[in-house]
mmCIF file of C-alpha atoms in Angstrom:
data_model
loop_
_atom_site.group_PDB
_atom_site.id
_atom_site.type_symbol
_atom_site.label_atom_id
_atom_site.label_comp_id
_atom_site.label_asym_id
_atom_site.label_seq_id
_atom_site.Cartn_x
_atom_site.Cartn_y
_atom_site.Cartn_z
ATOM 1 C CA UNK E 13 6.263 -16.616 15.725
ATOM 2 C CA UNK E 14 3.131 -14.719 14.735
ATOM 3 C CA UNK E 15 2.825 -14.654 11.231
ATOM 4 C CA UNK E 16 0.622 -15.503 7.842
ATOM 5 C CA UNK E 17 1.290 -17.889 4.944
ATOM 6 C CA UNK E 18 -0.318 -17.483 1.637
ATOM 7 C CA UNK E 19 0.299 -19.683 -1.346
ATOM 8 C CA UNK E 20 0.860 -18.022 -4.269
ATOM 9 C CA UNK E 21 -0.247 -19.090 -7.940
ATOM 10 C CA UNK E 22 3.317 -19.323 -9.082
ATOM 11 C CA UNK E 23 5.222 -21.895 -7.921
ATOM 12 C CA UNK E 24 8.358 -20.782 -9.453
ATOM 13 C CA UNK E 25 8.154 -17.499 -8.287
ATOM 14 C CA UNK E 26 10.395 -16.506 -4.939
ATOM 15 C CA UNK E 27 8.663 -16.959 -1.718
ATOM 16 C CA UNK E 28 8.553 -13.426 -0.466
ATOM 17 C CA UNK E 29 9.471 -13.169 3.428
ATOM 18 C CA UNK E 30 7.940 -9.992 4.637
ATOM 19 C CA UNK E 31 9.223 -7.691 7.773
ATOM 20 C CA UNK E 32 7.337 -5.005 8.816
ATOM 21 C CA UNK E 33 9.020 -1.607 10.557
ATOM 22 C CA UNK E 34 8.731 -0.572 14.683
ATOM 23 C CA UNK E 35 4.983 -1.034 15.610
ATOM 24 C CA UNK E 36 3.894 -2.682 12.770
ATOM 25 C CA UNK E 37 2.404 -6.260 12.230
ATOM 26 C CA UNK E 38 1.826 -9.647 10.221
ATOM 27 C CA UNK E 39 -0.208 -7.730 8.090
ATOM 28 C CA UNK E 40 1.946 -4.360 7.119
ATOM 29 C CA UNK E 41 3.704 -5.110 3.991
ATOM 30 C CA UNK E 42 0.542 -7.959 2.683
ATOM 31 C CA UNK E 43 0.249 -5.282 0.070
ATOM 32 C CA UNK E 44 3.511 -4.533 -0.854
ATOM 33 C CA UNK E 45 4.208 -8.050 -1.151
ATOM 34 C CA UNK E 46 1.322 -8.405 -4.014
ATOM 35 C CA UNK E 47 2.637 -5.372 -6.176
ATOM 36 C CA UNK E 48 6.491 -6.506 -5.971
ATOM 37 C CA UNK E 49 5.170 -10.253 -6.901
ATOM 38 C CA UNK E 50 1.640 -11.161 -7.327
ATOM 39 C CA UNK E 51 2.472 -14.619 -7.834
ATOM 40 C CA UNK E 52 4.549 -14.890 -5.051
ATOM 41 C CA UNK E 53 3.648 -16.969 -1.801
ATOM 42 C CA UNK E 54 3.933 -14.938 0.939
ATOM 43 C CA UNK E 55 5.517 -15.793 4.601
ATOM 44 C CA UNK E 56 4.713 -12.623 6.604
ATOM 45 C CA UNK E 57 6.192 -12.321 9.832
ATOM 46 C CA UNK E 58 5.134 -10.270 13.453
ATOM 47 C CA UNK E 59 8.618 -9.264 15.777
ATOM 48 C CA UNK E 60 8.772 -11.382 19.082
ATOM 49 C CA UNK E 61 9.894 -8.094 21.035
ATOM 50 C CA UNK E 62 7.541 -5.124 22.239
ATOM 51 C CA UNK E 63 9.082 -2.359 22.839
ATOM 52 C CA UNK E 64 6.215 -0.164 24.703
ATOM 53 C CA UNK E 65 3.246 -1.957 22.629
ATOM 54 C CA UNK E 66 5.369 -1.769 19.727
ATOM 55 C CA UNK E 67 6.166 -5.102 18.025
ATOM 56 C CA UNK E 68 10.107 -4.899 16.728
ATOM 57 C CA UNK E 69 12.059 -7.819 15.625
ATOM 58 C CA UNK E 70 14.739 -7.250 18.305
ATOM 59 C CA UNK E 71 15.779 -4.876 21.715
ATOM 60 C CA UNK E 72 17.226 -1.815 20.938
ATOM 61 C CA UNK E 73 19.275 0.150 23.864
ATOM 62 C CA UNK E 74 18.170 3.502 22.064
ATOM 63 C CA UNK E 75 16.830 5.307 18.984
ATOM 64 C CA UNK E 76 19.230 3.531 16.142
ATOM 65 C CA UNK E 77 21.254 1.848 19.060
ATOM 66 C CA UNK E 78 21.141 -2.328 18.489
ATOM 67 C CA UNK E 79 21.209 -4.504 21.644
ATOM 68 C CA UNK E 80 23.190 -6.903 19.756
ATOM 69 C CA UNK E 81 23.009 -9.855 22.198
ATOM 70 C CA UNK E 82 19.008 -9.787 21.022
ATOM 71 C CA UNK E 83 20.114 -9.523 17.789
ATOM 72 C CA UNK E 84 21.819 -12.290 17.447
ATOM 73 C CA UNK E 85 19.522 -14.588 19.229
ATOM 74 C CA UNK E 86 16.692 -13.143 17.550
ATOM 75 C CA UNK E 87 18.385 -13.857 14.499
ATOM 76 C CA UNK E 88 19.371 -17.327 15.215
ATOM 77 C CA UNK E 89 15.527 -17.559 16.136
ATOM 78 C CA UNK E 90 14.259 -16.041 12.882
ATOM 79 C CA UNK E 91 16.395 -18.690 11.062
ATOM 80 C CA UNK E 92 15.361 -21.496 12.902
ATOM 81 C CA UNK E 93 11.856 -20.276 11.955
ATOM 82 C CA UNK E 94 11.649 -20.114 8.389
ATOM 83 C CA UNK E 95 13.381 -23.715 8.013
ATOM 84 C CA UNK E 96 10.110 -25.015 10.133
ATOM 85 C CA UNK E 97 8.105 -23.157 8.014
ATOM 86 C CA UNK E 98 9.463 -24.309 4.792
ATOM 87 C CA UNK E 99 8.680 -27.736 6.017
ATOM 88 C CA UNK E 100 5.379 -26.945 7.635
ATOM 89 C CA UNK E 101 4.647 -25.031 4.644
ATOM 90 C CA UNK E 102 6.093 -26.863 1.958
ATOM 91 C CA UNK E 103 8.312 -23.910 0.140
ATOM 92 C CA UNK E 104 12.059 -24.212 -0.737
ATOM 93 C CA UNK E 105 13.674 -22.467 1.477
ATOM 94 C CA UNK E 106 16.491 -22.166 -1.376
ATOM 95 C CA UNK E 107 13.331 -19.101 -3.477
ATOM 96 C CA UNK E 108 12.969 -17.013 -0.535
ATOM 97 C CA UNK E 109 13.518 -13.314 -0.898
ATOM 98 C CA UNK E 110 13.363 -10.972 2.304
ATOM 99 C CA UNK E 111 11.264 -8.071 1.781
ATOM 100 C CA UNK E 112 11.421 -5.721 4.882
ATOM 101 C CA UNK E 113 11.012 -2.178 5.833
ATOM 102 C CA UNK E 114 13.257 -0.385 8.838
ATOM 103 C CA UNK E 115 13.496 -2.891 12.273
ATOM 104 C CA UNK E 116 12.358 -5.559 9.442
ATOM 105 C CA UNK E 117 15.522 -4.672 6.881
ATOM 106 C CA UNK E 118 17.776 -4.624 9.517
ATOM 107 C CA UNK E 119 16.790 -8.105 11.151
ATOM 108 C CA UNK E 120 17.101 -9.026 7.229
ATOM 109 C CA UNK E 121 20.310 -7.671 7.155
ATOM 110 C CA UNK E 122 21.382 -9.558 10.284
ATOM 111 C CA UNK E 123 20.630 -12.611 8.704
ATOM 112 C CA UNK E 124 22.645 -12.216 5.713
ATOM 113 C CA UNK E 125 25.468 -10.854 7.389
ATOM 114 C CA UNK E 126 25.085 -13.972 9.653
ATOM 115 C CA UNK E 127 24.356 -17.404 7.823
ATOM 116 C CA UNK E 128 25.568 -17.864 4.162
ATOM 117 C CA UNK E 129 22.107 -19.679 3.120
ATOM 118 C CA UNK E 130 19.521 -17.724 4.950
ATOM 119 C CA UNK E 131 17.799 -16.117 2.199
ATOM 120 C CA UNK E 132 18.343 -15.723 -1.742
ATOM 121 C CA UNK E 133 17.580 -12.411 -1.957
ATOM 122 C CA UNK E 134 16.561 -9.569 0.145
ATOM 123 C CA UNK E 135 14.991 -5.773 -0.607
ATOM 124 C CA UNK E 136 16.059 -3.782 2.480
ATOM 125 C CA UNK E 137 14.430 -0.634 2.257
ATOM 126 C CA UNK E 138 15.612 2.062 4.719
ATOM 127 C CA UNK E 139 18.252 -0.794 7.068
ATOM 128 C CA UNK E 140 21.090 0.413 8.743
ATOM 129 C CA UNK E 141 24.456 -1.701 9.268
ATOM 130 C CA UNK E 142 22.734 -4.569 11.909
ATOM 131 C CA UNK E 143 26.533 -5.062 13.136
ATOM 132 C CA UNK E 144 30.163 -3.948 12.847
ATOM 133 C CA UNK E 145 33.704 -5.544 13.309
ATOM 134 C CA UNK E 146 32.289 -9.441 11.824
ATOM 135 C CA UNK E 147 33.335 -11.308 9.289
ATOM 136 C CA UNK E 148 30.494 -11.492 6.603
ATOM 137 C CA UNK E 149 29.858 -15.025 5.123
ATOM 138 C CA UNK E 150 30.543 -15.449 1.405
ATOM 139 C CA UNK E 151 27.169 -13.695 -0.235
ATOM 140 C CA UNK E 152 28.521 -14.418 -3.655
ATOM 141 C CA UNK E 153 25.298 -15.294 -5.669
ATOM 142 C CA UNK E 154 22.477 -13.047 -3.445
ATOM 143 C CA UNK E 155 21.199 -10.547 -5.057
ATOM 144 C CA UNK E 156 20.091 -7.195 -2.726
ATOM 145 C CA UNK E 157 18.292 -3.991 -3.240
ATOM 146 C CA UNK E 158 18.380 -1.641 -0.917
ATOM 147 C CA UNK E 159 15.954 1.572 -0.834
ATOM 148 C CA UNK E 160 16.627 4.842 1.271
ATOM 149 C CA UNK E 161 16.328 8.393 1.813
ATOM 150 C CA UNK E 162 18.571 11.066 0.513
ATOM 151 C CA UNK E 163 17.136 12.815 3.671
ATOM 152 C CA UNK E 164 16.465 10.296 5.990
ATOM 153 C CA UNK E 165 16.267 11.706 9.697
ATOM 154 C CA UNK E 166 16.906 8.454 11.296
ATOM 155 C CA UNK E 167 19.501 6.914 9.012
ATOM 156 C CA UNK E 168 22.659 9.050 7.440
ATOM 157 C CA UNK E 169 23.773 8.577 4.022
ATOM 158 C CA UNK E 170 27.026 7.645 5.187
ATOM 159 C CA UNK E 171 25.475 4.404 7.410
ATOM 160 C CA UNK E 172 23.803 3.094 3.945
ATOM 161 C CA UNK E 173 26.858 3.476 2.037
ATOM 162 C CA UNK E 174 28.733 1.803 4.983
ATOM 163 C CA UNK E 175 26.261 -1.325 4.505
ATOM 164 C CA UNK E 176 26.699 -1.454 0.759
ATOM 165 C CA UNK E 177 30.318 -1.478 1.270
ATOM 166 C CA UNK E 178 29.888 -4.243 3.706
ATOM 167 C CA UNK E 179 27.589 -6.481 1.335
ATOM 168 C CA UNK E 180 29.190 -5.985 -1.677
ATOM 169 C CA UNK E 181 33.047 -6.826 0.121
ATOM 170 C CA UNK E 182 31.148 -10.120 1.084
ATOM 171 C CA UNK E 183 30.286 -10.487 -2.668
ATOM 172 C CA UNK E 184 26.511 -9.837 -3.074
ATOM 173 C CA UNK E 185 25.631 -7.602 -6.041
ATOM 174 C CA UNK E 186 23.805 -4.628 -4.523
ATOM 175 C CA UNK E 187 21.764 -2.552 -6.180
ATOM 176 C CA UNK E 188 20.817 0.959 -4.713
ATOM 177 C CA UNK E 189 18.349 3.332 -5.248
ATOM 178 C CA UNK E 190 17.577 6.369 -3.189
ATOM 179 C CA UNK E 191 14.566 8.839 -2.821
ATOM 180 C CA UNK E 192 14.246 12.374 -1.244
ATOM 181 C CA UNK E 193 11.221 10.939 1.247
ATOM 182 C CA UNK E 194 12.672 11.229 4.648
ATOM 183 C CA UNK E 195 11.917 7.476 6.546
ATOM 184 C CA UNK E 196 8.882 6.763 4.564
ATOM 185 C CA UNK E 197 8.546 3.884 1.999
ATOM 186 C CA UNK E 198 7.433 5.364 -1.083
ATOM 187 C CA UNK E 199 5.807 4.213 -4.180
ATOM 188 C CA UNK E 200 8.963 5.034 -6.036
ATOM 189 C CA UNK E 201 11.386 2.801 -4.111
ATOM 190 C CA UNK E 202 8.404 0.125 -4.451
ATOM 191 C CA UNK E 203 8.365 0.302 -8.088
ATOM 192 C CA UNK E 204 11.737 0.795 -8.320
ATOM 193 C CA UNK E 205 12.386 -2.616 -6.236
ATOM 194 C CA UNK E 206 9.861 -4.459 -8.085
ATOM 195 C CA UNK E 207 11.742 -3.687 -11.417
ATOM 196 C CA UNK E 208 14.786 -4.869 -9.581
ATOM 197 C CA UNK E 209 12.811 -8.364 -8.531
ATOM 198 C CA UNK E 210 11.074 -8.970 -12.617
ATOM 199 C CA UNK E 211 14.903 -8.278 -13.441
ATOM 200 C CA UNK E 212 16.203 -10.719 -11.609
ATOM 201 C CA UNK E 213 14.451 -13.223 -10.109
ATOM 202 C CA UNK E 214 10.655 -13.353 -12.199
ATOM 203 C CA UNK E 215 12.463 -13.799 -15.364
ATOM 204 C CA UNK E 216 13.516 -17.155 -14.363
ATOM 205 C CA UNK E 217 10.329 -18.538 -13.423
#
């Protein structure tokens, strides 16, 4: 997979694994990454599907419609991913904390709600449920922040509180924060998830 590595300063700082949204690339959330952690390596990741030009992380049959058979194999293939890079790289795969934004949240999302060790930590801002009707691993332990819009065109309120049900029944501690900014990522869900991180996770580096 496309993507960039940067080493960060602290080595006891999460590894931040960053998704962009439809369209976007490698190089999308760089700067988001830096204000949520500046110590942070970085693993920065480019979607294996175009959809019309568009790099996404996986098919979609229509406008907030999954093609889950690409989900799950692009999931599987995301996974499979990040353990080479943790080797190629030399990161612990144990510190790494999703960061993604729309298509990237929800192919996040997919790989919590598929494999028990894929990440410890994610900040999903704007995801939607990536499946229904499976049986969540045990999340007990991950931490998860999820940003969205009050007024978000694409996404309902009820879908997010739908996937905070779904996390939290699996036992990850979810925090939520919402904004009246339509789809966009704004600087208040950005400050308001790096709080969450120096909370959580930087106070134990």
């Amino acid at each position: 997979m496309r993507h960039i590595f940067k080493q960060g300063e602290d080595p006891h700082a999460p590894v931040l694994l960053l998704l962009h949204g439809t369209g976007g690339t490698e190089k999308d959330l760089l700067p988001i990454g830096s204000m949520l952690s500046p110590g942070s390596s970085v693993l920065s990741v480019r979607g294996n599907v175009s959809e019309h030009g568009m790099p996404r992380f996986f098919k979609r049959l229509a406008e907030g419609v999954f093609d889950e058979e690409d989900l799950i194999f692009r999931t599987r293939e995301l996974n499979a991913f990040l353990l080479e890079s943790s080797e190629k790289y030399g990161f612990d795969r144990g510190n790494l904390i999703a960061v993604g934004y729309s298509n990237g949240a929800n192919i996040a999302g997919s790989l919590l709600f598929h494999y028990e060790d894929a990440l410890k930590g994610a900040i999903l801002f704007h995801p939607m449920v990536p499946r229904r009707g499976l049986k969540l691993p045990d999340l007990s332990g991950i931490r998860t922040f999820i940003g969205a819009g009050e007024n978000d065109p694409l996404i309902p309120v009820e879908e997010t509180n739908e996937l905070v049900r779904l996390l939290s029944g699996a036992d990850a501690d979810v925090e939520m924060h919402w904004e009246r900014n339509g789809h966009q990522l704004s600087s208040g869900e950005i400050g308001a998830a790096r709080k969450w991180l120096e909370e959580n996770y930087l106070t134990e580096s």
